[in-house]
PDB file of C-alpha atoms in Angstrom:
ATOM      1  CA  MET A   1      65.117-119.813 -62.291  1.00 47.00           C
ATOM      2  CA  GLU A   2      63.017-116.942 -64.431  1.00 46.00           C
ATOM      3  CA  LYS A   3      64.358-118.369 -67.810  1.00 48.00           C
ATOM      4  CA  GLN A   4      63.015-121.366 -67.243  1.00 50.00           C
ATOM      5  CA  ALA A   5      59.782-119.632 -66.051  1.00 54.00           C
ATOM      6  CA  THR A   6      59.836-121.778 -62.556  1.00 66.00           C
ATOM      7  CA  ASN A   7      57.614-120.524 -59.827  1.00 76.00           C
ATOM      8  CA  VAL A   8      59.895-120.718 -56.942  1.00 79.00           C
ATOM      9  CA  SER A   9      59.947-119.142 -53.910  1.00 81.00           C
ATOM     10  CA  VAL A  10      62.504-116.831 -52.326  1.00 79.00           C
ATOM     11  CA  ASN A  11      62.617-119.364 -49.125  1.00 82.00           C
ATOM     12  CA  THR A  12      62.834-122.212 -51.215  1.00 81.00           C
ATOM     13  CA  VAL A  13      65.986-122.281 -52.413  1.00 77.00           C
ATOM     14  CA  PRO A  14      67.762-122.179 -49.180  1.00 76.00           C
ATOM     15  CA  LYS A  15      65.013-125.273 -47.984  1.00 74.00           C
ATOM     16  CA  TRP A  16      66.852-126.837 -51.105  1.00 75.00           C
ATOM     17  CA  PHE A  17      70.656-126.246 -50.518  1.00 69.00           C
ATOM     18  CA  HIS A  18      70.193-126.872 -46.492  1.00 64.00           C
ATOM     19  CA  GLY A  19      69.072-130.544 -46.934  1.00 65.00           C
ATOM     20  CA  MET A  20      65.570-129.449 -44.812  1.00 69.00           C
ATOM     21  CA  SER A  21      63.340-130.149 -48.636  1.00 72.00           C
ATOM     22  CA  ARG A  22      64.027-131.859 -51.927  1.00 72.00           C
ATOM     23  CA  PRO A  23      63.018-130.270 -55.293  1.00 77.00           C
ATOM     24  CA  ARG A  24      60.201-131.614 -57.469  1.00 75.00           C
ATOM     25  CA  GLU A  25      61.704-133.303 -60.858  1.00 71.00           C
ATOM     26  CA  ASP A  26      59.671-130.811 -62.571  1.00 77.00           C
ATOM     27  CA  LYS A  27      62.475-128.149 -60.748  1.00 80.00           C
ATOM     28  CA  ILE A  28      65.578-130.514 -60.930  1.00 76.00           C
ATOM     29  CA  ARG A  29      65.205-130.420 -64.836  1.00 76.00           C
ATOM     30  CA  ALA A  30      63.966-126.510 -65.154  1.00 81.00           C
ATOM     31  CA  LEU A  31      67.873-126.249 -62.170  1.00 79.00           C
ATOM     32  CA  ALA A  32      69.352-128.490 -64.464  1.00 77.00           C
ATOM     33  CA  THR A  33      68.764-126.888 -67.438  1.00 79.00           C
ATOM     34  CA  THR A  34      69.703-123.240 -66.404  1.00 79.00           C
ATOM     35  CA  LEU A  35      72.555-124.440 -64.576  1.00 76.00           C
ATOM     36  CA  ARG A  36      73.670-126.473 -67.955  1.00 75.00           C
ATOM     37  CA  VAL A  37      74.563-129.681 -65.430  1.00 73.00           C
ATOM     38  CA  ASP A  38      73.875-133.076 -65.095  1.00 68.00           C
ATOM     39  CA  GLU A  39      70.082-134.457 -64.345  1.00 69.00           C
ATOM     40  CA  VAL A  40      71.196-137.160 -62.759  1.00 66.00           C
ATOM     41  CA  TRP A  41      74.071-135.225 -60.998  1.00 66.00           C
ATOM     42  CA  LEU A  42      71.815-133.079 -59.110  1.00 71.00           C
ATOM     43  CA  ALA A  43      69.095-135.309 -58.669  1.00 68.00           C
ATOM     44  CA  LEU A  44      72.213-137.452 -56.796  1.00 61.00           C
ATOM     45  CA  ALA A  45      74.799-135.339 -55.865  1.00 56.00           C
ATOM     46  CA  ARG A  46      77.170-137.494 -58.353  1.00 52.00           C
ATOM     47  CA  LYS A  47      80.163-136.197 -59.733  1.00 51.00           C
ATOM     48  CA  PRO A  48      79.743-134.301 -62.926  1.00 51.00           C
ATOM     49  CA  GLY A  49      81.135-134.889 -66.427  1.00 52.00           C
ATOM     50  CA  GLU A  50      81.735-138.696 -66.547  1.00 54.00           C
ATOM     51  CA  THR A  51      84.976-139.550 -68.162  1.00 62.00           C
ATOM     52  CA  PRO A  52      84.956-142.561 -71.235  1.00 63.00           C
ATOM     53  CA  ALA A  53      86.520-144.553 -68.842  1.00 66.00           C
ATOM     54  CA  GLN A  54      83.931-143.895 -66.319  1.00 61.00           C
ATOM     55  CA  LYS A  55      81.112-144.484 -68.429  1.00 54.00           C
ATOM     56  CA  GLN A  56      82.272-148.076 -69.428  1.00 57.00           C
ATOM     57  CA  ALA A  57      82.066-148.596 -66.280  1.00 57.00           C
ATOM     58  CA  ASN A  58      78.897-148.246 -65.778  1.00 55.00           C
ATOM     59  CA  ALA A  59      77.851-150.031 -68.311  1.00 51.00           C
ATOM     60  CA  VAL A  60      79.580-152.993 -67.207  1.00 54.00           C
ATOM     61  CA  GLN A  61      78.455-153.041 -63.672  1.00 56.00           C
ATOM     62  CA  ALA A  62      75.044-152.735 -64.782  1.00 59.00           C
ATOM     63  CA  HIS A  63      74.942-155.659 -67.230  1.00 77.00           C
ATOM     64  CA  GLY A  64      76.927-157.644 -64.543  1.00 80.00           C
ATOM     65  CA  ALA A  65      73.744-156.749 -61.977  1.00 84.00           C
ATOM     66  CA  VAL A  66      72.226-158.485 -64.821  1.00 86.00           C
ATOM     67  CA  LEU A  67      73.918-161.797 -64.834  1.00 86.00           C
ATOM     68  CA  LEU A  68      74.002-161.637 -61.060  1.00 86.00           C
ATOM     69  CA  VAL A  69      69.741-161.592 -61.297  1.00 87.00           C
ATOM     70  CA  ALA A  70      70.216-164.370 -64.711  1.00 88.00           C
ATOM     71  CA  GLY A  71      73.054-166.259 -62.478  1.00 87.00           C
ATOM     72  CA  PRO A  72      70.404-167.701 -59.315  1.00 88.00           C
ATOM     73  CA  ILE A  73      67.435-168.331 -61.651  1.00 89.00           C
ATOM     74  CA  GLU A  74      69.193-170.436 -64.169  1.00 89.00           C
ATOM     75  CA  VAL A  75      70.556-172.041 -61.202  1.00 89.00           C
ATOM     76  CA  LYS A  76      66.955-173.229 -59.524  1.00 87.00           C
ATOM     77  CA  GLY A  77      66.013-174.626 -62.971  1.00 89.00           C
ATOM     78  CA  GLY A  78      64.659-171.544 -64.789  1.00 89.00           C
ATOM     79  CA  ARG A  79      65.559-170.093 -68.157  1.00 89.00           C
ATOM     80  CA  VAL A  80      66.683-166.673 -68.887  1.00 88.00           C
ATOM     81  CA  THR A  81      67.198-164.678 -72.084  1.00 86.00           C
ATOM     82  CA  PHE A  82      68.166-161.759 -73.338  1.00 81.00           C
ATOM     83  CA  PRO A  83      66.027-158.878 -75.757  1.00 79.00           C
ATOM     84  CA  SER A  84      67.843-157.522 -78.859  1.00 72.00           C
ATOM     85  CA  GLU A  85      70.168-154.509 -78.285  1.00 66.00           C
ATOM     86  CA  GLU A  86      66.868-152.664 -80.104  1.00 68.00           C
ATOM     87  CA  GLU A  87      64.774-153.171 -76.609  1.00 69.00           C
ATOM     88  CA  ALA A  88      66.254-151.256 -74.034  1.00 66.00           C
ATOM     89  CA  THR A  89      63.835-152.859 -71.262  1.00 72.00           C
ATOM     90  CA  PRO A  90      63.007-155.618 -70.282  1.00 83.00           C
ATOM     91  CA  HIS A  91      67.242-156.569 -69.590  1.00 84.00           C
ATOM     92  CA  SER A  92      66.417-159.688 -69.292  1.00 85.00           C
ATOM     93  CA  TRP A  93      63.729-162.862 -70.030  1.00 88.00           C
ATOM     94  CA  ALA A  94      62.946-165.401 -67.007  1.00 89.00           C
ATOM     95  CA  ASN A  95      60.972-168.417 -67.428  1.00 89.00           C
ATOM     96  CA  LEU A  96      61.171-169.951 -63.952  1.00 88.00           C
ATOM     97  CA  ASN A  97      58.543-172.195 -61.515  1.00 86.00           C
ATOM     98  CA  GLY A  98      55.947-171.807 -65.185  1.00 85.00           C
ATOM     99  CA  ALA A  99      55.846-168.001 -64.551  1.00 87.00           C
ATOM    100  CA  GLN A 100      56.791-166.254 -67.176  1.00 89.00           C
ATOM    101  CA  PHE A 101      58.384-161.956 -66.512  1.00 90.00           C
ATOM    102  CA  GLY A 102      60.704-159.313 -67.840  1.00 89.00           C
ATOM    103  CA  VAL A 103      63.394-158.183 -65.178  1.00 90.00           C
ATOM    104  CA  VAL A 104      65.160-154.864 -65.162  1.00 89.00           C
ATOM    105  CA  ALA A 105      68.215-155.214 -63.277  1.00 89.00           C
ATOM    106  CA  VAL A 106      69.763-151.870 -61.192  1.00 88.00           C
ATOM    107  CA  ALA A 107      73.155-152.143 -59.647  1.00 86.00           C
ATOM    108  CA  PRO A 108      72.751-149.410 -57.144  1.00 86.00           C
ATOM    109  CA  GLN A 109      74.325-145.567 -58.455  1.00 81.00           C
ATOM    110  CA  SER A 110      74.947-144.338 -54.518  1.00 73.00           C
ATOM    111  CA  ARG A 111      75.961-145.895 -51.235  1.00 75.00           C
ATOM    112  CA  ASP A 112      76.589-143.831 -48.398  1.00 77.00           C
ATOM    113  CA  GLY A 113      76.255-146.740 -45.456  1.00 75.00           C
ATOM    114  CA  GLN A 114      73.019-144.846 -44.943  1.00 84.00           C
ATOM    115  CA  THR A 115      70.630-144.508 -47.521  1.00 86.00           C
ATOM    116  CA  ILE A 116      71.489-146.617 -51.719  1.00 86.00           C
ATOM    117  CA  SER A 117      69.926-145.210 -54.558  1.00 88.00           C
ATOM    118  CA  PHE A 118      69.102-146.480 -57.755  1.00 88.00           C
ATOM    119  CA  ILE A 119      68.426-145.295 -61.117  1.00 86.00           C
ATOM    120  CA  ILE A 120      65.380-147.246 -63.230  1.00 85.00           C
ATOM    121  CA  PRO A 121      65.821-146.440 -66.517  1.00 81.00           C
ATOM    122  CA  GLU A 122      62.171-145.886 -67.572  1.00 78.00           C
ATOM    123  CA  PRO A 123      59.628-147.083 -69.266  1.00 78.00           C
ATOM    124  CA  ILE A 124      59.588-150.185 -67.306  1.00 81.00           C
ATOM    125  CA  GLY A 125      56.026-151.187 -68.852  1.00 84.00           C
ATOM    126  CA  PRO A 126      55.107-154.436 -66.817  1.00 88.00           C
ATOM    127  CA  HIS A 127      58.765-155.739 -65.746  1.00 90.00           C
ATOM    128  CA  ARG A 128      59.826-156.864 -62.292  1.00 89.00           C
ATOM    129  CA  VAL A 129      62.857-154.423 -61.252  1.00 90.00           C
ATOM    130  CA  LEU A 130      65.739-156.137 -59.134  1.00 90.00           C
ATOM    131  CA  GLY A 131      68.361-154.218 -57.035  1.00 89.00           C
ATOM    132  CA  VAL A 132      71.063-156.168 -57.246  1.00 88.00           C
ATOM    133  CA  ILE A 133      73.693-155.401 -54.106  1.00 85.00           C
ATOM    134  CA  ALA A 134      77.026-157.060 -53.889  1.00 78.00           C
ATOM    135  CA  ALA A 135      78.915-157.463 -50.413  1.00 70.00           C
ATOM    136  CA  GLY A 136      82.295-156.350 -50.928  1.00 65.00           C
ATOM    137  CA  LEU A 137      84.188-158.759 -53.332  1.00 65.00           C
ATOM    138  CA  SER A 138      82.406-161.927 -51.971  1.00 64.00           C
ATOM    139  CA  LEU A 139      80.187-164.030 -54.247  1.00 71.00           C
ATOM    140  CA  SER A 140      77.139-162.873 -51.864  1.00 79.00           C
ATOM    141  CA  ILE A 141      74.257-160.648 -53.485  1.00 83.00           C
ATOM    142  CA  ASP A 142      71.140-159.319 -51.990  1.00 85.00           C
ATOM    143  CA  LEU A 143      68.600-159.089 -54.476  1.00 87.00           C
ATOM    144  CA  LEU A 144      65.719-156.314 -53.657  1.00 88.00           C
ATOM    145  CA  ASP A 145      62.433-156.330 -55.434  1.00 89.00           C
ATOM    146  CA  LEU A 146      61.715-152.284 -56.211  1.00 89.00           C
ATOM    147  CA  THR A 147      58.760-153.121 -58.609  1.00 87.00           C
ATOM    148  CA  ASP A 148      56.383-151.161 -56.124  1.00 85.00           C
ATOM    149  CA  VAL A 149      58.669-149.311 -54.305  1.00 85.00           C
ATOM    150  CA  LYS A 150      57.660-145.355 -54.582  1.00 83.00           C
ATOM    151  CA  ARG A 151      60.124-143.276 -57.432  1.00 82.00           C
ATOM    152  CA  GLN A 152      60.967-139.994 -58.270  1.00 80.00           C
ATOM    153  CA  ASN A 153      60.408-139.513 -61.888  1.00 77.00           C
ATOM    154  CA  HIS A 154      63.269-137.292 -63.404  1.00 75.00           C
ATOM    155  CA  GLY A 155      62.279-137.665 -66.825  1.00 71.00           C
ATOM    156  CA  GLY A 156      63.677-141.004 -69.104  1.00 74.00           C
ATOM    157  CA  PHE A 157      64.718-142.054 -65.181  1.00 80.00           C
ATOM    158  CA  ARG A 158      63.261-142.990 -62.032  1.00 84.00           C
ATOM    159  CA  ILE A 159      65.656-142.221 -58.361  1.00 86.00           C
ATOM    160  CA  VAL A 160      64.746-144.940 -55.692  1.00 87.00           C
ATOM    161  CA  THR A 161      66.544-143.860 -53.020  1.00 87.00           C
ATOM    162  CA  LEU A 162      66.302-146.453 -50.310  1.00 87.00           C
ATOM    163  CA  GLU A 163      67.823-146.247 -45.956  1.00 85.00           C
ATOM    164  CA  ALA A 164      69.130-148.775 -44.269  1.00 81.00           C
ATOM    165  CA  ARG A 165      67.967-150.427 -41.063  1.00 82.00           C
ATOM    166  CA  LYS A 166      69.251-152.904 -39.339  1.00 80.00           C
ATOM    167  CA  GLY A 167      69.115-157.174 -40.053  1.00 75.00           C
ATOM    168  CA  ASN A 168      69.971-155.811 -43.969  1.00 76.00           C
ATOM    169  CA  LYS A 169      66.471-154.128 -44.498  1.00 82.00           C
ATOM    170  CA  PHE A 170      66.116-151.176 -46.044  1.00 84.00           C
ATOM    171  CA  LYS A 171      63.310-148.792 -45.391  1.00 83.00           C
ATOM    172  CA  ALA A 172      61.591-147.372 -48.832  1.00 81.00           C
ATOM    173  CA  PRO A 173      59.742-143.587 -49.366  1.00 77.00           C
ATOM    174  CA  ASP A 174      56.546-145.399 -48.395  1.00 72.00           C
ATOM    175  CA  PRO A 175      55.548-144.354 -45.003  1.00 62.00           C
ATOM    176  CA  HIS A 176      55.357-148.704 -43.779  1.00 63.00           C
ATOM    177  CA  ASN A 177      57.361-150.276 -46.304  1.00 71.00           C
ATOM    178  CA  LEU A 178      60.236-152.517 -44.886  1.00 74.00           C
ATOM    179  CA  LEU A 179      62.093-154.337 -47.517  1.00 77.00           C
ATOM    180  CA  ALA A 180      64.175-157.265 -46.834  1.00 82.00           C
ATOM    181  CA  PRO A 181      66.417-159.085 -49.406  1.00 83.00           C
ATOM    182  CA  LEU A 182      64.848-161.887 -51.396  1.00 84.00           C
ATOM    183  CA  ALA A 183      65.008-165.115 -49.297  1.00 84.00           C
ATOM    184  CA  SER A 184      65.955-166.968 -52.919  1.00 82.00           C
ATOM    185  CA  VAL A 185      65.398-166.462 -56.824  1.00 79.00           C
ATOM    186  CA  ALA A 186      61.683-168.439 -56.534  1.00 82.00           C
ATOM    187  CA  ASP A 187      60.394-165.574 -54.609  1.00 84.00           C
ATOM    188  CA  LEU A 188      59.794-163.849 -57.587  1.00 82.00           C
ATOM    189  CA  THR A 189      56.976-166.256 -58.953  1.00 79.00           C
ATOM    190  CA  ALA A 190      55.295-165.338 -55.219  1.00 73.00           C
TER     191      ALA A 190
END
């Protein structure tokens, strides 16, 4: 960490190692650079160095999340359009019940039964951020509105980690924020 000119006390690193605290985004970035590892891997404990097949699978999963959001909007009488390839966000534009909004749809990148993490690309702008959770191989999906949930900044992306609670609810990093899946896509216009 000295090479990155980052001040970290001798007592801090063992706390990170034992999970007693987490490094701030600037420390993760500096540590990833020093260790020459992927920043996302370091932040989420994902395996480093995805193979081309894994990268393709992740791209397909991300595109699938966009389509899983678009389908119910269309079924409810709304219209969905997709931006040109040059636009990074939003992933789609929705027109539902007279309301028009951009949608950034993200699938979970890490899920262990107790927590679920989403990687959200930046910048988001004024668009809605929806977490798409598929229930196994069934056709059931849950949509979580992550738009106003506190996110950890990691440069060109942000991470939202939620703790699973009873009743299909999730505790957000905000002290009193308990999220439940949207009851209907019509809730997006509320």
